[in-house]
Amino acid sequence: MKARAIRIHKHGGPDVMQLDEVDLAGPEPGQVRVKNTCIGVNYADIYEREGDHGGPHSAKEMPITMGHMAVGVIDAIGEGVSGRRNGERVGYIGPDSYADYTNVQAARLFSLPDAVSDLVAGGYLLRGLTAEYLLRRLYKVGPGTTALVHAAAGGMGLILGEWGSLLGARMIGTVSSPEKAEVARAHGYETVINYSSEDFAVRTLAETNGTGADVIYDGVGKMAFLKSLDCIRPRGMVISYGTASGNVGEFDLQRLHSKSIIVTRPTLRSWIADPEEAALASKALFDVLSGGEIQTPIGKQFSLDQAVEAHRHLESRSATAPIVLIP
């Protein structure tokens, strides 16, 4: 069948993406074909478009179909697949999602509960699963935990703030403007620091009686990482889960020595590789989303042929909620 897909034929800026008509074979054994209804736009997509293979995705042969997650409905089922049906609503974390249709391994699908719309699932599946392992497994937050989150008003920042607060942690967020500070305060952050007008490390130490945060969630990278080491408590953990401002690069390991700081650079792929862990993670996420315990605002919605504009908007760092493509 013919399908539309956003592909790149070389690495570069947003303009290297183009809408192509491609031949899509039927699903192979073990696969289903998903008719995508809502596609998440994430920084992982930017890393791949730019050719940043120091991130979670390895180099691929050109042309590359963009995208790493979507939700939709099953419209064809390959041999050997059981327990799935045509018309079933599903989500997936996987390649080639910037398209009308995508063939996906059936074992990697997430069934969507009725209480979670396609729009919310498209905006929050990847971010929500990331927040789940960051808050509940990599560093288990709860009452008595003080967590500092960079880019608190962004798509990841919003769900980290609300879910962390729901788990009982004290959430401190950094933002770049007074307007974003208001957004962060409305999504679980007790304290919000505008790093454009004050030193976030100094303020974090002041807010924690000089001790520092227990855990720091850094999706910014180059602009925030090293200074974060100045405001983490002894034996605390700095989690570099994204690099929106650029890769951290090399740094002196001795910076960690005096306070026995733990630093990690995780990726979601490793934390949902085991099917049983993935099922438990998705259940935790969908329970939270279905229960109405956290807000799920959606940012700008773009059509598939507006992927260039969607990437520019995400890179502008003006987005205060997840961005999606609607095929």
Coordinates of C-alpha atoms in Angstrom, one line a residue:
M1 CA 0.0 0.0 0.0
K2 CA 1.0 3.6 -0.4
A3 CA 1.6 5.7 2.8
R4 CA 2.8 9.2 3.5
A5 CA 5.9 9.5 5.7
I6 CA 8.1 12.3 6.9
R7 CA 11.7 11.3 6.0
I8 CA 15.2 12.7 5.9
H9 CA 17.7 12.0 3.2
K10 CA 20.5 13.7 5.1
H11 CA 21.1 15.0 8.6
G12 CA 20.6 18.7 9.5
G13 CA 18.0 21.3 10.6
P14 CA 14.3 21.0 10.4
D15 CA 14.2 21.7 6.7
V16 CA 15.9 18.4 5.8
M17 CA 12.5 16.7 6.6
Q18 CA 10.2 16.1 3.7
L19 CA 6.9 14.5 3.1
D20 CA 7.3 11.4 0.9
E21 CA 4.9 8.8 -0.5
V22 CA 6.3 5.4 0.3
D23 CA 5.5 1.8 -0.4
L24 CA 4.5 0.1 2.8
A25 CA 4.5 -3.7 2.8
G26 CA 2.0 -5.6 4.9
P27 CA 2.9 -6.5 8.4
E28 CA 5.5 -9.3 8.7
P29 CA 5.0 -12.3 11.1
G30 CA 4.8 -10.9 14.6
Q31 CA 3.8 -7.4 13.5
V32 CA 0.6 -5.4 13.1
R33 CA 0.0 -2.4 11.0
V34 CA -1.1 0.7 13.0
K35 CA -3.1 3.5 11.4
N36 CA -1.6 6.4 13.3
T37 CA -4.0 8.9 14.8
C38 CA -1.7 11.0 17.0
I39 CA 2.1 11.2 16.9
G40 CA 4.3 12.5 19.6
V41 CA 7.0 15.0 18.8
N42 CA 10.0 14.6 21.1
Y43 CA 13.6 15.7 21.5
A44 CA 14.7 12.2 20.6
D45 CA 13.4 13.0 17.1
I46 CA 15.6 16.1 16.9
Y47 CA 18.6 14.1 18.0
E48 CA 18.1 11.6 15.2
R49 CA 17.4 14.3 12.6
E50 CA 20.6 16.1 13.5
G51 CA 22.6 12.9 13.5
D52 CA 23.4 13.0 17.2
H53 CA 24.2 9.3 17.7
G54 CA 25.7 9.9 21.1
G55 CA 22.0 9.8 22.2
P56 CA 19.7 6.9 22.4
H57 CA 19.4 6.1 18.7
S58 CA 22.2 4.5 16.6
A59 CA 22.9 5.5 13.0
K60 CA 20.6 4.2 10.3
E61 CA 20.8 4.0 6.5
M62 CA 19.2 6.9 4.6
P63 CA 16.4 7.7 4.0
I64 CA 15.2 7.6 7.6
T65 CA 11.5 7.8 8.5
M66 CA 11.3 10.1 11.5
G67 CA 9.5 9.6 14.8
H68 CA 9.7 7.3 17.8
M69 CA 6.1 7.0 19.1
A70 CA 2.5 7.2 18.2
V71 CA -1.0 5.9 19.0
G72 CA -3.6 4.7 16.6
V73 CA -5.7 1.7 15.7
I74 CA -4.7 -1.7 14.4
D75 CA -5.8 -2.2 10.8
A76 CA -3.8 -5.3 9.7
I77 CA -2.4 -8.2 11.6
G78 CA 0.6 -10.4 10.6
E79 CA 1.0 -14.1 11.0
G80 CA 1.5 -15.5 14.4
V81 CA 0.0 -12.6 16.3
S82 CA -2.6 -13.5 18.8
G83 CA -4.6 -11.4 21.3
R84 CA -4.9 -8.4 19.0
R85 CA -7.8 -7.3 16.8
N86 CA -8.4 -4.9 14.0
G87 CA -9.8 -1.6 15.3
E88 CA -8.0 -1.9 18.7
R89 CA -6.6 1.3 20.1
V90 CA -2.9 1.0 20.8
G91 CA 0.2 3.0 21.4
Y92 CA 3.8 2.1 20.7
I93 CA 7.4 3.3 21.3
G94 CA 9.3 2.6 18.2
P95 CA 10.7 3.9 14.9
D96 CA 9.0 5.2 11.7
S97 CA 6.1 6.9 13.5
Y98 CA 5.9 10.1 11.4
A99 CA 3.6 8.4 8.9
D100 CA 0.0 7.6 8.2
Y101 CA 0.7 3.9 8.8
T102 CA 3.5 2.0 10.6
N103 CA 4.3 -1.7 11.0
V104 CA 5.0 -2.4 14.7
Q105 CA 6.1 -5.5 16.6
A106 CA 2.9 -6.7 18.3
A107 CA 4.8 -7.6 21.5
R108 CA 5.8 -3.9 21.9
L109 CA 2.2 -2.5 21.8
F110 CA 0.5 -0.8 24.7
S111 CA -3.3 -1.2 24.9
L112 CA -5.0 2.1 25.6
P113 CA -7.7 2.4 28.2
D114 CA -11.0 4.1 27.1
A115 CA -10.4 6.8 29.7
V116 CA -7.2 8.0 27.9
S117 CA -7.9 9.8 24.6
D118 CA -5.7 9.4 21.5
L119 CA -4.6 13.0 22.0
V120 CA -3.5 12.6 25.6
A121 CA -1.8 9.2 24.8
G122 CA 0.0 10.7 21.8
G123 CA 1.3 13.6 23.9
Y124 CA 2.1 11.7 27.1
L125 CA 3.0 8.0 26.3
L126 CA 6.7 8.6 25.8
R127 CA 6.9 11.3 28.4
G128 CA 4.8 9.5 30.9
L129 CA 6.8 6.2 30.6
T130 CA 9.9 8.3 31.0
A131 CA 8.5 10.0 34.1
E132 CA 7.5 6.7 35.5
Y133 CA 10.9 5.2 35.6
L134 CA 12.6 8.4 36.6
L135 CA 10.3 8.9 39.6
R136 CA 9.4 5.4 40.6
R137 CA 12.4 3.2 39.7
L138 CA 15.7 5.0 38.9
Y139 CA 15.3 7.3 41.9
K140 CA 12.2 6.5 44.0
V141 CA 10.8 9.8 45.2
G142 CA 8.3 10.1 48.0
P143 CA 7.6 12.1 51.2
G144 CA 10.8 13.7 52.4
T145 CA 12.4 13.8 48.9
T146 CA 13.4 17.1 47.4
A147 CA 13.6 17.0 43.7
L148 CA 14.9 19.7 41.3
V149 CA 13.6 19.6 37.8
H150 CA 15.1 21.7 35.0
A151 CA 12.7 23.0 32.2
A152 CA 9.8 22.6 34.6
A153 CA 7.3 24.2 32.3
G154 CA 8.1 21.9 29.3
G155 CA 6.3 18.7 28.3
M156 CA 8.4 16.5 30.5
G157 CA 8.6 19.1 33.3
L158 CA 4.9 19.2 33.7
I159 CA 4.3 15.5 34.2
L160 CA 7.4 15.2 36.5
G161 CA 6.1 18.0 38.7
E162 CA 2.6 16.7 39.0
W163 CA 3.5 13.0 39.4
G164 CA 6.4 13.8 41.8
S165 CA 4.1 15.9 43.9
L166 CA 1.4 13.2 43.8
L167 CA 4.0 10.8 45.2
G168 CA 4.7 13.2 48.1
A169 CA 8.0 14.7 47.0
R170 CA 8.8 18.4 47.3
M171 CA 9.2 19.6 43.7
I172 CA 11.5 22.6 42.8
G173 CA 11.5 23.6 39.2
T174 CA 13.7 25.9 37.0
V175 CA 12.2 28.0 34.2
S176 CA 13.3 30.8 31.9
S177 CA 10.5 33.4 32.3
P178 CA 7.9 34.6 34.7
E179 CA 5.2 33.2 32.4
K180 CA 6.7 29.8 32.5
A181 CA 7.0 30.1 36.3
E182 CA 3.2 30.5 36.5
V183 CA 2.7 27.3 34.4
A184 CA 5.1 25.3 36.6
R185 CA 3.4 26.5 39.8
A186 CA 0.1 25.2 38.5
H187 CA 1.6 21.7 37.9
G188 CA 3.0 20.5 41.2
Y189 CA 6.0 22.8 41.9
E190 CA 6.2 24.2 45.4
T191 CA 9.2 26.4 44.4
V192 CA 10.0 27.8 41.0
I193 CA 13.3 29.4 40.1
N194 CA 13.7 31.7 37.1
Y195 CA 17.3 31.0 36.0
S196 CA 17.2 34.0 33.7
S197 CA 17.2 36.3 36.8
E198 CA 18.9 34.3 39.6
D199 CA 21.4 31.5 40.1
F200 CA 19.4 28.3 40.4
A201 CA 22.2 26.5 42.3
V202 CA 22.4 29.3 45.0
R203 CA 18.6 29.4 45.3
T204 CA 18.3 25.6 45.5
L205 CA 20.9 25.5 48.4
A206 CA 19.0 28.3 50.1
E207 CA 15.7 26.4 49.8
T208 CA 17.2 23.3 51.3
N209 CA 19.1 24.9 54.2
G210 CA 22.4 24.5 52.4
T211 CA 22.0 20.7 51.9
G212 CA 21.0 20.5 48.2
A213 CA 18.4 18.5 46.4
D214 CA 18.2 14.8 46.8
V215 CA 17.8 14.2 43.1
I216 CA 18.0 16.5 40.0
Y217 CA 16.2 15.7 36.8
D218 CA 18.1 17.4 33.9
G219 CA 16.6 17.4 30.5
V220 CA 18.5 20.5 29.4
G221 CA 22.1 19.2 29.3
K222 CA 25.0 21.6 28.5
M223 CA 23.5 24.7 30.1
A224 CA 22.5 23.1 33.4
F225 CA 24.4 20.0 34.1
L226 CA 27.7 21.2 35.7
K227 CA 25.9 23.8 37.8
S228 CA 23.6 21.1 39.0
L229 CA 26.6 19.4 40.7
D230 CA 26.9 22.4 42.9
C231 CA 23.4 22.0 44.4
I232 CA 23.0 18.3 44.8
R233 CA 23.3 16.9 48.3
P234 CA 26.1 14.5 49.3
R235 CA 25.3 11.1 47.8
G236 CA 22.5 12.6 45.8
M237 CA 21.8 11.7 42.2
V238 CA 21.9 13.9 39.1
I239 CA 20.0 12.3 36.2
S240 CA 20.8 13.7 32.8
Y241 CA 17.9 12.3 30.8
G242 CA 17.9 14.8 27.9
T243 CA 20.1 17.4 26.2
A244 CA 17.9 20.1 24.9
S245 CA 20.7 22.7 25.1
G246 CA 23.4 20.4 23.7
N247 CA 25.4 17.4 25.0
V248 CA 27.0 17.7 28.4
G249 CA 30.4 16.6 26.9
E250 CA 33.4 15.6 28.9
F251 CA 33.8 16.7 32.5
D252 CA 36.3 16.0 35.3
L253 CA 35.1 13.0 37.2
Q254 CA 36.7 14.5 40.3
R255 CA 33.8 17.0 40.4
L256 CA 31.8 14.1 41.9
H257 CA 34.4 13.1 44.5
S258 CA 33.9 15.5 47.4
K259 CA 30.1 14.8 47.8
S260 CA 30.1 11.2 46.4
I261 CA 27.6 12.4 43.7
I262 CA 25.9 9.8 41.5
V263 CA 25.4 10.7 37.9
T264 CA 23.5 8.7 35.3
R265 CA 22.5 9.1 31.6
P266 CA 19.6 6.8 31.1
T267 CA 17.3 6.2 28.2
L268 CA 13.7 5.0 28.2
R269 CA 14.5 2.1 25.8
S270 CA 16.5 0.3 28.5
W271 CA 13.8 0.7 31.1
I272 CA 11.0 -0.8 29.1
A273 CA 13.0 -3.5 27.3
D274 CA 11.6 -6.2 29.5
P275 CA 8.0 -6.9 28.5
E276 CA 6.9 -7.4 32.1
E277 CA 8.5 -4.2 33.3
A278 CA 7.0 -2.4 30.3
A279 CA 3.5 -3.7 31.2
L280 CA 3.9 -2.6 34.9
A281 CA 5.2 0.8 33.8
S282 CA 2.3 1.4 31.4
K283 CA -0.2 0.3 34.0
A284 CA 1.2 2.8 36.5
L285 CA 1.0 5.5 33.8
F286 CA -2.5 4.8 32.6
D287 CA -3.8 4.5 36.2
V288 CA -2.5 8.0 36.8
L289 CA -3.8 9.4 33.5
S290 CA -7.2 7.6 33.9
G291 CA -7.7 8.8 37.4
G292 CA -7.6 12.4 36.6
E293 CA -5.0 12.9 39.3
I294 CA -2.7 15.0 37.0
Q295 CA -3.4 17.6 34.4
T296 CA -2.6 16.6 30.8
P297 CA -2.5 19.8 28.7
I298 CA -1.6 19.5 25.0
G299 CA 0.4 22.1 23.2
K300 CA 0.3 22.9 19.5
Q301 CA -1.2 20.4 17.1
F302 CA 0.3 20.2 13.6
S303 CA -0.6 18.2 10.6
L304 CA 1.8 15.5 9.3
D305 CA 3.0 17.8 6.6
Q306 CA 3.8 20.5 9.2
A307 CA 6.6 18.4 10.8
V308 CA 9.2 21.1 10.0
E309 CA 7.1 23.7 11.9
A310 CA 6.6 21.3 14.8
H311 CA 10.4 20.8 15.2
R312 CA 11.0 24.5 15.0
H313 CA 8.5 25.1 17.7
L314 CA 10.0 22.5 20.0
E315 CA 13.5 23.7 19.4
S316 CA 12.4 27.3 20.3
R317 CA 11.8 26.1 23.9
S318 CA 8.6 28.1 23.9
A319 CA 6.4 25.0 24.2
T320 CA 4.8 24.6 27.6
A321 CA 3.0 21.3 26.8
P322 CA 3.6 18.3 24.5
I323 CA 3.4 18.9 20.8
V324 CA 1.7 16.4 18.5
L325 CA 1.3 15.6 14.8
I326 CA -2.2 14.6 13.6
P327 CA -2.0 12.6 10.3

